[in-house]
CSV table of C-alpha atoms and ligand atoms in Angstrom, one decimal:
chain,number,residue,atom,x,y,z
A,2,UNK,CA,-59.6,37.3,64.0
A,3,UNK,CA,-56.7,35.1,65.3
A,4,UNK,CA,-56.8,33.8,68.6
A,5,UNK,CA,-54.5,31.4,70.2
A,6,UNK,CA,-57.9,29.1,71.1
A,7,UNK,CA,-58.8,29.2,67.2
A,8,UNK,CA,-55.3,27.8,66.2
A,9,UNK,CA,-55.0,24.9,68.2
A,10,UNK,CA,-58.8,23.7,67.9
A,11,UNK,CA,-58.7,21.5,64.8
A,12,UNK,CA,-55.9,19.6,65.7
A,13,UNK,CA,-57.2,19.2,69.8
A,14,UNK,CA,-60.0,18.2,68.3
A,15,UNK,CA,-58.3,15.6,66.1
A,16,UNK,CA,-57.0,14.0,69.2
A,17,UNK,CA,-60.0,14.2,71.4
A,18,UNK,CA,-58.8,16.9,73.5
A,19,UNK,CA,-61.1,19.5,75.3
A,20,UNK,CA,-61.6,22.5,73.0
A,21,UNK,CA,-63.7,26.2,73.8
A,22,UNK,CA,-65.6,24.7,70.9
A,23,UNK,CA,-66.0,22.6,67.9
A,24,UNK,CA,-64.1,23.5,64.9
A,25,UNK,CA,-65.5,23.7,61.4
A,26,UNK,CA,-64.4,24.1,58.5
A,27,UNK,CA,-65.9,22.8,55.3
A,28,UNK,CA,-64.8,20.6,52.0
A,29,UNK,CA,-64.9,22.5,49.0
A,30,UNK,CA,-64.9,25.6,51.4
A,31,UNK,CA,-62.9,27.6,48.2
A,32,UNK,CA,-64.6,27.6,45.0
A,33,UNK,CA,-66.7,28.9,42.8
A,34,UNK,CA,-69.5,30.2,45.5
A,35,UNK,CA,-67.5,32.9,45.9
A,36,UNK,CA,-67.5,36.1,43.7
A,37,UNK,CA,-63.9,36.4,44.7
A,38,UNK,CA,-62.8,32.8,43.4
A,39,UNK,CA,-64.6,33.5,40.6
A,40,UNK,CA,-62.6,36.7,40.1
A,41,UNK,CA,-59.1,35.5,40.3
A,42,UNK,CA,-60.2,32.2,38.5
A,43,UNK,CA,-61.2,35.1,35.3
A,44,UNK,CA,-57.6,36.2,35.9
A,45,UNK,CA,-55.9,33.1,35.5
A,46,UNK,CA,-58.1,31.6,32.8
A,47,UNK,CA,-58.8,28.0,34.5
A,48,UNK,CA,-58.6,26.1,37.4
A,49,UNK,CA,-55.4,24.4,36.5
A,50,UNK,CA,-53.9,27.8,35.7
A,51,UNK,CA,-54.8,28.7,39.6
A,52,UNK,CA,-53.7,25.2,40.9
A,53,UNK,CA,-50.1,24.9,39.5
A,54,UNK,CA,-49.4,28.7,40.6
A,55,UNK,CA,-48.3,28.9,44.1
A,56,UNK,CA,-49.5,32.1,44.9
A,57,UNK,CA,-53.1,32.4,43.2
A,58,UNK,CA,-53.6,28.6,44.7
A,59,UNK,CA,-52.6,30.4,48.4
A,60,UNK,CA,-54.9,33.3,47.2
A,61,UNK,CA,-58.1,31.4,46.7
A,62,UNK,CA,-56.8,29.5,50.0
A,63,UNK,CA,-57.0,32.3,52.1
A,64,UNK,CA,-60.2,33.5,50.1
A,65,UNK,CA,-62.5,31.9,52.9
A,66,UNK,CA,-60.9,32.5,55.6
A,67,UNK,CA,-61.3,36.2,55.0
A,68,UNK,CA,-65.1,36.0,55.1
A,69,UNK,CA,-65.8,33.3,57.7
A,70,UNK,CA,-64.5,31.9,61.0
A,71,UNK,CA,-63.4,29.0,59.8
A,72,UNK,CA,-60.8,26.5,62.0
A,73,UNK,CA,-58.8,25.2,59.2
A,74,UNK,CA,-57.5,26.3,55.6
A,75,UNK,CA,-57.4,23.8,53.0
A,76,UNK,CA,-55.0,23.5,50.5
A,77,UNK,CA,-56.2,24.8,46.8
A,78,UNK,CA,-55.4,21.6,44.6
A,79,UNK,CA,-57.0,18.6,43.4
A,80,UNK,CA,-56.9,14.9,43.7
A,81,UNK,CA,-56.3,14.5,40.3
A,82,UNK,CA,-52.6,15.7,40.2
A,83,UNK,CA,-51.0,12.6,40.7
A,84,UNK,CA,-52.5,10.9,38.0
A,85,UNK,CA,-51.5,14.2,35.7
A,86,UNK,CA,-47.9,13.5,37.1
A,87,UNK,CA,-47.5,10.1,36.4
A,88,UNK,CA,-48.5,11.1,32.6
A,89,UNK,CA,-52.3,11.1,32.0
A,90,UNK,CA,-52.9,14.7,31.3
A,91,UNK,CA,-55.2,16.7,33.2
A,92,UNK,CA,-57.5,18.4,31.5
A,93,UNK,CA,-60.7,20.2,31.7
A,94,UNK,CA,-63.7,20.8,29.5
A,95,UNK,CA,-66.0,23.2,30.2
A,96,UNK,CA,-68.9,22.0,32.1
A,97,UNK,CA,-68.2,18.4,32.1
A,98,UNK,CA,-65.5,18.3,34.6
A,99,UNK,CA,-61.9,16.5,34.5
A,100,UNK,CA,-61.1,14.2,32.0
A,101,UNK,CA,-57.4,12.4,31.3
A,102,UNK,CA,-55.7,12.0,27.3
A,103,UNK,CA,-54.1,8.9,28.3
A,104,UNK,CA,-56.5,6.9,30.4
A,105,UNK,CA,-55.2,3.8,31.9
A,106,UNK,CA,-57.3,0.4,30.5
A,107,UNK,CA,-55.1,-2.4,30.4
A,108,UNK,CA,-52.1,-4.1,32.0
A,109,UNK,CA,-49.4,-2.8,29.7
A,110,UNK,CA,-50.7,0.9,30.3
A,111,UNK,CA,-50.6,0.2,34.2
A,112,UNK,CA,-47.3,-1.3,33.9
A,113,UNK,CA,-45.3,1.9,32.8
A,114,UNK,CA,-46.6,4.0,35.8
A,115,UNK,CA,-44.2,4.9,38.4
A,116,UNK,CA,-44.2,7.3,41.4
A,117,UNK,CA,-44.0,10.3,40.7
A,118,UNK,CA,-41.0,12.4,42.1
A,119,UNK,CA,-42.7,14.9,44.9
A,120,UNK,CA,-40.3,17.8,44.8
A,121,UNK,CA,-39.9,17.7,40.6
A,122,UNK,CA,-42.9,16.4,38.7
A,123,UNK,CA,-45.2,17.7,41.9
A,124,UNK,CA,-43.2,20.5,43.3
A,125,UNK,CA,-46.1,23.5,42.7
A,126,UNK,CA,-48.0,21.6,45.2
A,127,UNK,CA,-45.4,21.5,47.8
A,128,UNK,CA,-44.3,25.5,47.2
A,129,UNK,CA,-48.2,26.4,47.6
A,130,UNK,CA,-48.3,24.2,50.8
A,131,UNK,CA,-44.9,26.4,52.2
A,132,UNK,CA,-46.3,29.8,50.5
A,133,UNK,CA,-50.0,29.6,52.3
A,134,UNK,CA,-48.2,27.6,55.7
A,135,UNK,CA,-46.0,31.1,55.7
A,136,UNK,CA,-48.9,33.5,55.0
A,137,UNK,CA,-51.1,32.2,57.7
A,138,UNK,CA,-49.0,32.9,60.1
A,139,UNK,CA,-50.2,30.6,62.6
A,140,UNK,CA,-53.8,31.4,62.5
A,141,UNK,CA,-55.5,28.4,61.6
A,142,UNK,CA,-53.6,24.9,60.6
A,143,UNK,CA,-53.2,23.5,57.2
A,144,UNK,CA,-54.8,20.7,55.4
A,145,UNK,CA,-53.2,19.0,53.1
A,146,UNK,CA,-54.9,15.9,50.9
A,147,UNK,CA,-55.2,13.2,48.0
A,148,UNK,CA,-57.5,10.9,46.8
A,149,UNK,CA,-57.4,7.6,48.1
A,150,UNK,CA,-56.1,4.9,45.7
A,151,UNK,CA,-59.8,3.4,44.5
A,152,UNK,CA,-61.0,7.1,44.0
A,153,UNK,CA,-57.8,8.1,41.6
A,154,UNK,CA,-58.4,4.4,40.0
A,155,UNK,CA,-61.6,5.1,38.9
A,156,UNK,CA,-60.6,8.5,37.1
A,157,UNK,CA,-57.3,7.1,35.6
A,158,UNK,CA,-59.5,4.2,34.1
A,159,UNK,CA,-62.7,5.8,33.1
A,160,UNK,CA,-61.0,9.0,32.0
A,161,UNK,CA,-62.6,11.1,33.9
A,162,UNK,CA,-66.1,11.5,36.2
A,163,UNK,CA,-68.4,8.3,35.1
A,164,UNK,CA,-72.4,7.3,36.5
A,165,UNK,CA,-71.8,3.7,36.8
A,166,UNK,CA,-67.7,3.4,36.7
A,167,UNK,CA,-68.4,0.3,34.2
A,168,UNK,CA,-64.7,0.4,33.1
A,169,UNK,CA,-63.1,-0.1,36.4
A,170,UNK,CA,-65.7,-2.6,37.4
A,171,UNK,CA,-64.9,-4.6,34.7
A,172,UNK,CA,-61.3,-4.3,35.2
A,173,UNK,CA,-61.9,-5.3,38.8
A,174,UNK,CA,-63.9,-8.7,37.6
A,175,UNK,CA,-61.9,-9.8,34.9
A,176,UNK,CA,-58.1,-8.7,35.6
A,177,UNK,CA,-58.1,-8.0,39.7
A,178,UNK,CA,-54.4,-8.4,39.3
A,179,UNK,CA,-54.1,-6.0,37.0
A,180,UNK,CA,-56.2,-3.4,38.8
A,181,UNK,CA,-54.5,-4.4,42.3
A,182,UNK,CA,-51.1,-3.5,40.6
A,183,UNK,CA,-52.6,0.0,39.5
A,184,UNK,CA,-53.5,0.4,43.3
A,185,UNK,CA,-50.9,-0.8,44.6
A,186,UNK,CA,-48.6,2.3,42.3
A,187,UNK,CA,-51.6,4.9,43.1
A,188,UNK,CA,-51.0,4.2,47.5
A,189,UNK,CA,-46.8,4.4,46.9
A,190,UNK,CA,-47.3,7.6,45.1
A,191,UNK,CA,-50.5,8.9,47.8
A,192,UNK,CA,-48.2,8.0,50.5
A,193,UNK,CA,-45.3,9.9,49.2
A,194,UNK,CA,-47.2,12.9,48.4
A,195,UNK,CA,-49.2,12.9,51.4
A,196,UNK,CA,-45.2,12.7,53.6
A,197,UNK,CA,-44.0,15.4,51.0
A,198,UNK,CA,-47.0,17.9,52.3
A,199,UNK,CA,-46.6,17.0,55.7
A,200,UNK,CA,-42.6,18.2,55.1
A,201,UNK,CA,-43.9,20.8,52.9
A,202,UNK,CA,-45.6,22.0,56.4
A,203,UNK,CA,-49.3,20.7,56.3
A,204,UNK,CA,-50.0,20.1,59.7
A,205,UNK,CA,-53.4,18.1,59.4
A,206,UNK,CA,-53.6,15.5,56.2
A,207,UNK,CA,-57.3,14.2,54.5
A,208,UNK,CA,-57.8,11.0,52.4
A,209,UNK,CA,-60.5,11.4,50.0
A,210,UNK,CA,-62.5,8.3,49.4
A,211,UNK,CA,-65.2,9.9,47.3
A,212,UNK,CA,-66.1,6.4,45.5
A,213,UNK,CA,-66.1,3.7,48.2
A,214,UNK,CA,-69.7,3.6,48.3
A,215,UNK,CA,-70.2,2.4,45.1
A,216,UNK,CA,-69.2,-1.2,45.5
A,217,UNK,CA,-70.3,-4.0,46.9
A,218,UNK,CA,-68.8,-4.7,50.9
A,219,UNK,CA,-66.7,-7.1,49.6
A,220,UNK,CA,-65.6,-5.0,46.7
A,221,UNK,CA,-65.1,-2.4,49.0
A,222,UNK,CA,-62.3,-4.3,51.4
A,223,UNK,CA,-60.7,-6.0,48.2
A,224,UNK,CA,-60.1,-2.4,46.5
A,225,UNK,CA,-60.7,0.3,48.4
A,226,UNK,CA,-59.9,-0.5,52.4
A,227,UNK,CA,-57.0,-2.5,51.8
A,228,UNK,CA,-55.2,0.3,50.4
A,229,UNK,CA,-56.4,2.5,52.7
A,230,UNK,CA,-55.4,0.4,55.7
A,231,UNK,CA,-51.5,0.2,53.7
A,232,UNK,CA,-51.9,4.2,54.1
A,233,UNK,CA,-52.6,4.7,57.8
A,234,UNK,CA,-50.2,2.2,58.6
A,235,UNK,CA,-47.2,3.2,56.5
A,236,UNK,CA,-47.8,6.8,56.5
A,237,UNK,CA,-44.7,8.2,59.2
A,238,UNK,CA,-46.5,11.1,61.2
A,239,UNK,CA,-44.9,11.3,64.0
A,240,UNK,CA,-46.3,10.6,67.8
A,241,UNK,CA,-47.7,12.4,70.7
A,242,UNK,CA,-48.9,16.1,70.6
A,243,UNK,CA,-46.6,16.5,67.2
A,244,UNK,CA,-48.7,13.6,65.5
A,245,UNK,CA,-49.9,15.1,61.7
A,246,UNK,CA,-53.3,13.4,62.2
A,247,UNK,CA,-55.0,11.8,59.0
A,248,UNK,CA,-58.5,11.9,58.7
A,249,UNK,CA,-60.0,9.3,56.4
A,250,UNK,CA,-63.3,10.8,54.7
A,251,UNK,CA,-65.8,8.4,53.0
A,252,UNK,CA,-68.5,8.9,51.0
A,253,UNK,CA,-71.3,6.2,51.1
A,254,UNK,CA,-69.1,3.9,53.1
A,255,UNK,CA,-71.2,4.8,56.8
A,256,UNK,CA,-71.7,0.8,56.6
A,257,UNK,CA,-67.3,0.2,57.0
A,258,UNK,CA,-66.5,2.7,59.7
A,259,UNK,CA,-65.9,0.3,62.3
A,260,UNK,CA,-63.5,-1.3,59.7
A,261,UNK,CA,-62.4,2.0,59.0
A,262,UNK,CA,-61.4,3.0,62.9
A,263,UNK,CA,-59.1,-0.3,62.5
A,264,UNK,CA,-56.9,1.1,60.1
A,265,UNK,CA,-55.4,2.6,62.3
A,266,UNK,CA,-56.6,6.7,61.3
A,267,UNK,CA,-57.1,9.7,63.2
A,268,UNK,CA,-60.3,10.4,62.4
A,269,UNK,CA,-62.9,9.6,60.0
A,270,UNK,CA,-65.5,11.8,57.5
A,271,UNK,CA,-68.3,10.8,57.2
A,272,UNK,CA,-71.3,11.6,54.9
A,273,UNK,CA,-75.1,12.5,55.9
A,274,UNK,CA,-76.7,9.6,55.3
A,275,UNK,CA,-76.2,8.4,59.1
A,276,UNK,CA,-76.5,10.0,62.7
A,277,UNK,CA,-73.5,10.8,64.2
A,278,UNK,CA,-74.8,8.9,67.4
A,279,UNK,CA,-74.4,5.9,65.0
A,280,UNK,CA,-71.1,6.5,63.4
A,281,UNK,CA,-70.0,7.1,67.4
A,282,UNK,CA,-71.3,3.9,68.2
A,283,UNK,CA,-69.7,2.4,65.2
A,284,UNK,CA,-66.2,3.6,65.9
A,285,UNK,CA,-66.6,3.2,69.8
A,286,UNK,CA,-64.2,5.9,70.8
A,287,UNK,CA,-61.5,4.8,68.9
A,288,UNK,CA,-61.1,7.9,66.2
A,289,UNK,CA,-62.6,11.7,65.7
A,290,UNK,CA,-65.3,11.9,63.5
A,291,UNK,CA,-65.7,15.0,61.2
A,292,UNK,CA,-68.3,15.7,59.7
A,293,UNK,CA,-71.8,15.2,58.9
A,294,UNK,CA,-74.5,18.2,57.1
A,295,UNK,CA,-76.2,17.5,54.2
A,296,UNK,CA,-74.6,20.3,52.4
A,297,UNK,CA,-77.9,20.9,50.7
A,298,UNK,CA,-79.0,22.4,54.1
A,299,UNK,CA,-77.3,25.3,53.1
A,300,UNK,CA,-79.8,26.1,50.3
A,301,UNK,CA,-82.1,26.8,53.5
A,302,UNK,CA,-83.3,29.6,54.7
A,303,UNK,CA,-81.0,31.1,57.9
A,304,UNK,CA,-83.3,29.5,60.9
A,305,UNK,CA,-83.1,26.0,59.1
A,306,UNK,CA,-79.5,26.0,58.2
A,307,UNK,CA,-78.8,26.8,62.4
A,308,UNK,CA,-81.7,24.5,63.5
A,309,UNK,CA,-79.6,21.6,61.3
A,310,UNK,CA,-76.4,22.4,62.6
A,311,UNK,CA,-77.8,22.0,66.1
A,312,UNK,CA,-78.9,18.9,65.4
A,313,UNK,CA,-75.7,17.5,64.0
A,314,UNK,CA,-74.0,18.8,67.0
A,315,UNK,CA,-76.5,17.2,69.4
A,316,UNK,CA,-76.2,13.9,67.5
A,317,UNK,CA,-72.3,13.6,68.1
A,318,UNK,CA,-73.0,14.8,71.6
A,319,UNK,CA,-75.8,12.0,72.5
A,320,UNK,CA,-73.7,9.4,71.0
A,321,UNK,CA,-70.6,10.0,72.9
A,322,UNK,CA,-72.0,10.2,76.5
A,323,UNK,CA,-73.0,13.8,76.5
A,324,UNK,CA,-69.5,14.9,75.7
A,325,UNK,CA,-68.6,17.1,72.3
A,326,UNK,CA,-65.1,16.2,72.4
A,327,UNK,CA,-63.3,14.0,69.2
A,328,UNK,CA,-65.8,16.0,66.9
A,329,UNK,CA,-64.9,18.4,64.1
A,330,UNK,CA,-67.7,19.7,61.9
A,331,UNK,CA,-68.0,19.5,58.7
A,332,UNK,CA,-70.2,19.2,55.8
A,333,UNK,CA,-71.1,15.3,54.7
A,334,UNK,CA,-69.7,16.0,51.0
A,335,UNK,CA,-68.3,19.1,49.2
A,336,UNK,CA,-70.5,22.7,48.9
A,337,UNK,CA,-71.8,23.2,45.2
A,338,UNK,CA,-71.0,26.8,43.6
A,339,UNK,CA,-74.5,27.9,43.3
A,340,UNK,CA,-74.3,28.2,47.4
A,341,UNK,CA,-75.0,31.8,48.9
A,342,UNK,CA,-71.8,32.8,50.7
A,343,UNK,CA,-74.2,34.7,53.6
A,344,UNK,CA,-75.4,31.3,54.1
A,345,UNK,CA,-71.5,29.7,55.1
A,346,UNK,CA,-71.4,32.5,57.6
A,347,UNK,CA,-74.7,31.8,59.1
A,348,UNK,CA,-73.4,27.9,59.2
A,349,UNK,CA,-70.2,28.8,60.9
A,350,UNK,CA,-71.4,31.2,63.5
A,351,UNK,CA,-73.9,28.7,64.6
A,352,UNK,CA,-71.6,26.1,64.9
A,353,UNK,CA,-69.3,27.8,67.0
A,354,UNK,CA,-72.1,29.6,69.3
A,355,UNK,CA,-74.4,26.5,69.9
A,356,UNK,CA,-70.9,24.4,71.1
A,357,UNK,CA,-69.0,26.7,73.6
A,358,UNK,CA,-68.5,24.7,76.4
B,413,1CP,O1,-63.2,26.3,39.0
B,413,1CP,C1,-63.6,25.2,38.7
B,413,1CP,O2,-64.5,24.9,37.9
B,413,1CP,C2,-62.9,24.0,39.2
B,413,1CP,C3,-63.7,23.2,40.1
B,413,1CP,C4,-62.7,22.4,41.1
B,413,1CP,C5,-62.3,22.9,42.3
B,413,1CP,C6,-62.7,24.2,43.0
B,413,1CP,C7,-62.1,21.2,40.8
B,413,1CP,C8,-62.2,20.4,39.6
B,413,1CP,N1,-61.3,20.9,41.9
B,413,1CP,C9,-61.4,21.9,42.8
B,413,1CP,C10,-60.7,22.0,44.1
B,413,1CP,C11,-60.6,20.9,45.0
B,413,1CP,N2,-60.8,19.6,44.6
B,413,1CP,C12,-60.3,20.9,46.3
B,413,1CP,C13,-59.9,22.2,47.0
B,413,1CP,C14,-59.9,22.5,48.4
B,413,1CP,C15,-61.2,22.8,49.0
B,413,1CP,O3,-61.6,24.0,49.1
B,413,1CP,O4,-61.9,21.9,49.6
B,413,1CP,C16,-60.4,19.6,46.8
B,413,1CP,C17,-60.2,19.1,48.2
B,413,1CP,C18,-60.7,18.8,45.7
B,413,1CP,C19,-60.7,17.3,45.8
B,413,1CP,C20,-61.4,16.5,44.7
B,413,1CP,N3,-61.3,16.7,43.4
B,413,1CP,C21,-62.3,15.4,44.9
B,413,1CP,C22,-62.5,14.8,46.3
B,413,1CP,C23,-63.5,15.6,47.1
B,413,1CP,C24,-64.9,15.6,46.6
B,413,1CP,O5,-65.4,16.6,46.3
B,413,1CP,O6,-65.4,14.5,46.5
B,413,1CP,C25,-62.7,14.9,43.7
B,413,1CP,C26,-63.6,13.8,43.4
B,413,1CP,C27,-62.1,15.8,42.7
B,413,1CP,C28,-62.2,15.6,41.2
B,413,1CP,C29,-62.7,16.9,40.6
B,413,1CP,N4,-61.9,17.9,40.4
B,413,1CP,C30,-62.7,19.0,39.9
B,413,1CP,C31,-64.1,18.5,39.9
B,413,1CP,C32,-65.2,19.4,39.4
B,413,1CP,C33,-64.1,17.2,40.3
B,413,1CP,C34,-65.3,16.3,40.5
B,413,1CP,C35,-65.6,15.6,39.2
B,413,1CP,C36,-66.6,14.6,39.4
B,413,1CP,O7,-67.7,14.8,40.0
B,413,1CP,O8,-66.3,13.4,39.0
């Protein structure tokens, strides 16, 4: 179902333009929810077998799209690939998530990273960003993404997923200058990759600050804003209607998004734990916001999941003088893979029907 409206709606969207109605499309939208991810993930035996294959990542792409009405395909990769490139091993253990063989603890460790080159060490993430950019055809746009630097920090010096990131914190306390140099190599290299997807063709490009909210404010702007501030402002995206727009997502970090609308961003993400109205009078204007469902809504029942939606629209709506423009749905974090499918298209549908102007 392509329609001329449905392409250009993300991105007007993005730059507060009038739309027919708000786009949506959701983190974590391909994955494991799906009988058909789960499938070709059988196939090719794991998810970094799917990830560094250009054509199964553009397969479990598309996946989604196939089902639901969504406004936007995201890219089938992870954040953790430019860690693996700059040589800490990926790797993934069965039920306990990503995990690196060389973490990165000390200042001799951080000392030998460098950038990784884009169209060598990272090149199967730019040919699945050109294979799915030329199989969609122009139907919907393309997202392309990374971690922000804090986020990748905390997985290249813990190792892998951690409940109270003591490692890192530590590092932050007792050698800041060591951990500002491991930043300061992580936003070159997000930076690059991010410019190499946009020239890859990714026409829309996501930040992923999954671990802001667990530090302190003042944490937060020594080790996380900072570096993203260096990438909205050194980022090259062009201007005017051919602006890539960069969309800055946060989790926990509702408390920074005026901060946040200073970088100098697009648009902002933002989780569930505040009312749109607020995050609008936050930002004042100044950026999109995308977001904000508590992704467990969608372990509700039909008339729930659509009475939600409403209300996230309504919030947006209220906050912003009673316009819907400058908001692209979302959910406030990523969907979970015991999710029921039938659920997404109830989600979507809703979305789309309670918001046609
Ligand atoms: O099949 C499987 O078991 C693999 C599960 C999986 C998937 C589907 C991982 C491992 N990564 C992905 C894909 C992925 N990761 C996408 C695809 C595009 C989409 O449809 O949205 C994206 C955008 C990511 C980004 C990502 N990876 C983030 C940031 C977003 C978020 O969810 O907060 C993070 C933190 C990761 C690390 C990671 N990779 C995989 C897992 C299970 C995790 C989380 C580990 C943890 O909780 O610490």
């Amino acid at each position: 179902m392509t329609s001329p409206s449905r392409h250009d709606r993300l991105l007007r969207a993005l730059r507060r333009e009038p739309v027919d109605c708000t786009p949506v499309w959701l983190m974590r939208q391909a994955g494991r929810y799906l009988p058909e991810y789960r499938a070709t993930r059988a196939k090719a035996g794991s998810f970094l077998a799917m990830a560094k294959n250009p054509d199964i990542a553009c397969e479990v792409t598309l996946q989604p799209l196939r089902r639901f009405d969504l406004d936007a395909a995201i890219l089938f990769s992870d954040i953790l690939t430019i860690p693996d490139a700059m040589g800490l091993e990926l790797y993934f253990v069965e039920g306990e998530g990503p995990k690196f063989r060389h973490p990165v603890r000390d200042a001799a460790a951080i000392a030998k990273l460098a950038v990784p080159d884009m169209e060598t060490e990272l090149r199967y993430v730019m040919d699945a960003v050109r294979v799915i950019r030329r199989e969609l055809d122009g139907s919907v746009p393309l997202i392309g993404f990374s971690g922000s630097p804090w986020t990748l920090a905390c997985y290249m010096v813990e190792g892998g997923g951690s409940k109270d990131f003591a490692l890192i914190k530590a590092m932050a306390l007792n050698e800041p200058a060591a951990l500002h140099q491991l930043l300061s190599v992580v936003t070159d290299a997000v930076i690059a990759y991010l410019a190499a997807q946009r020239a890859a063709g990714a026409q829309v490009l996501q930040v992923f600050d999954t671990w802001g909210g667990v530090l302190s404010p003042t944490m937060y702007r020594e080790f996380s804003l900072r570096y993203l501030t260096r990438i909205a402002q050194e980022l090259e995206r062009g201007d005017g209607a051919e602006r890539t727009p960069l969309i800055l997502f946060g989790k926990g970090t509702g408390l920074h998004l005026g901060a946040l609308a200073d970088t100098g961003a697009d648009a902002l993400g933002v989780d569930w734990t505040l009312d749109l109205a607020d995050a609008v009078a936050r930002t004042g204007g100044r950026v999109a916001l995308q977001g904000n469902l508590d992704p467990t809504t969608l372990y509700g029942n039909p008339a729930a999941i659509e009475r939600a939606a409403g209300q996230v629209l309504d919030s947006y709506a209220q906050g912003n003088g009673g316009s819907r423009e400058g908001h692209v749905f979302n959910l406030g974090h990523g969907m979970s893979p015991d999710m029921n499918p039938d659920h997404v298209q109830v989600l979507v549908e809703a979305v789309h029907r309670l918001s046609r102007r």
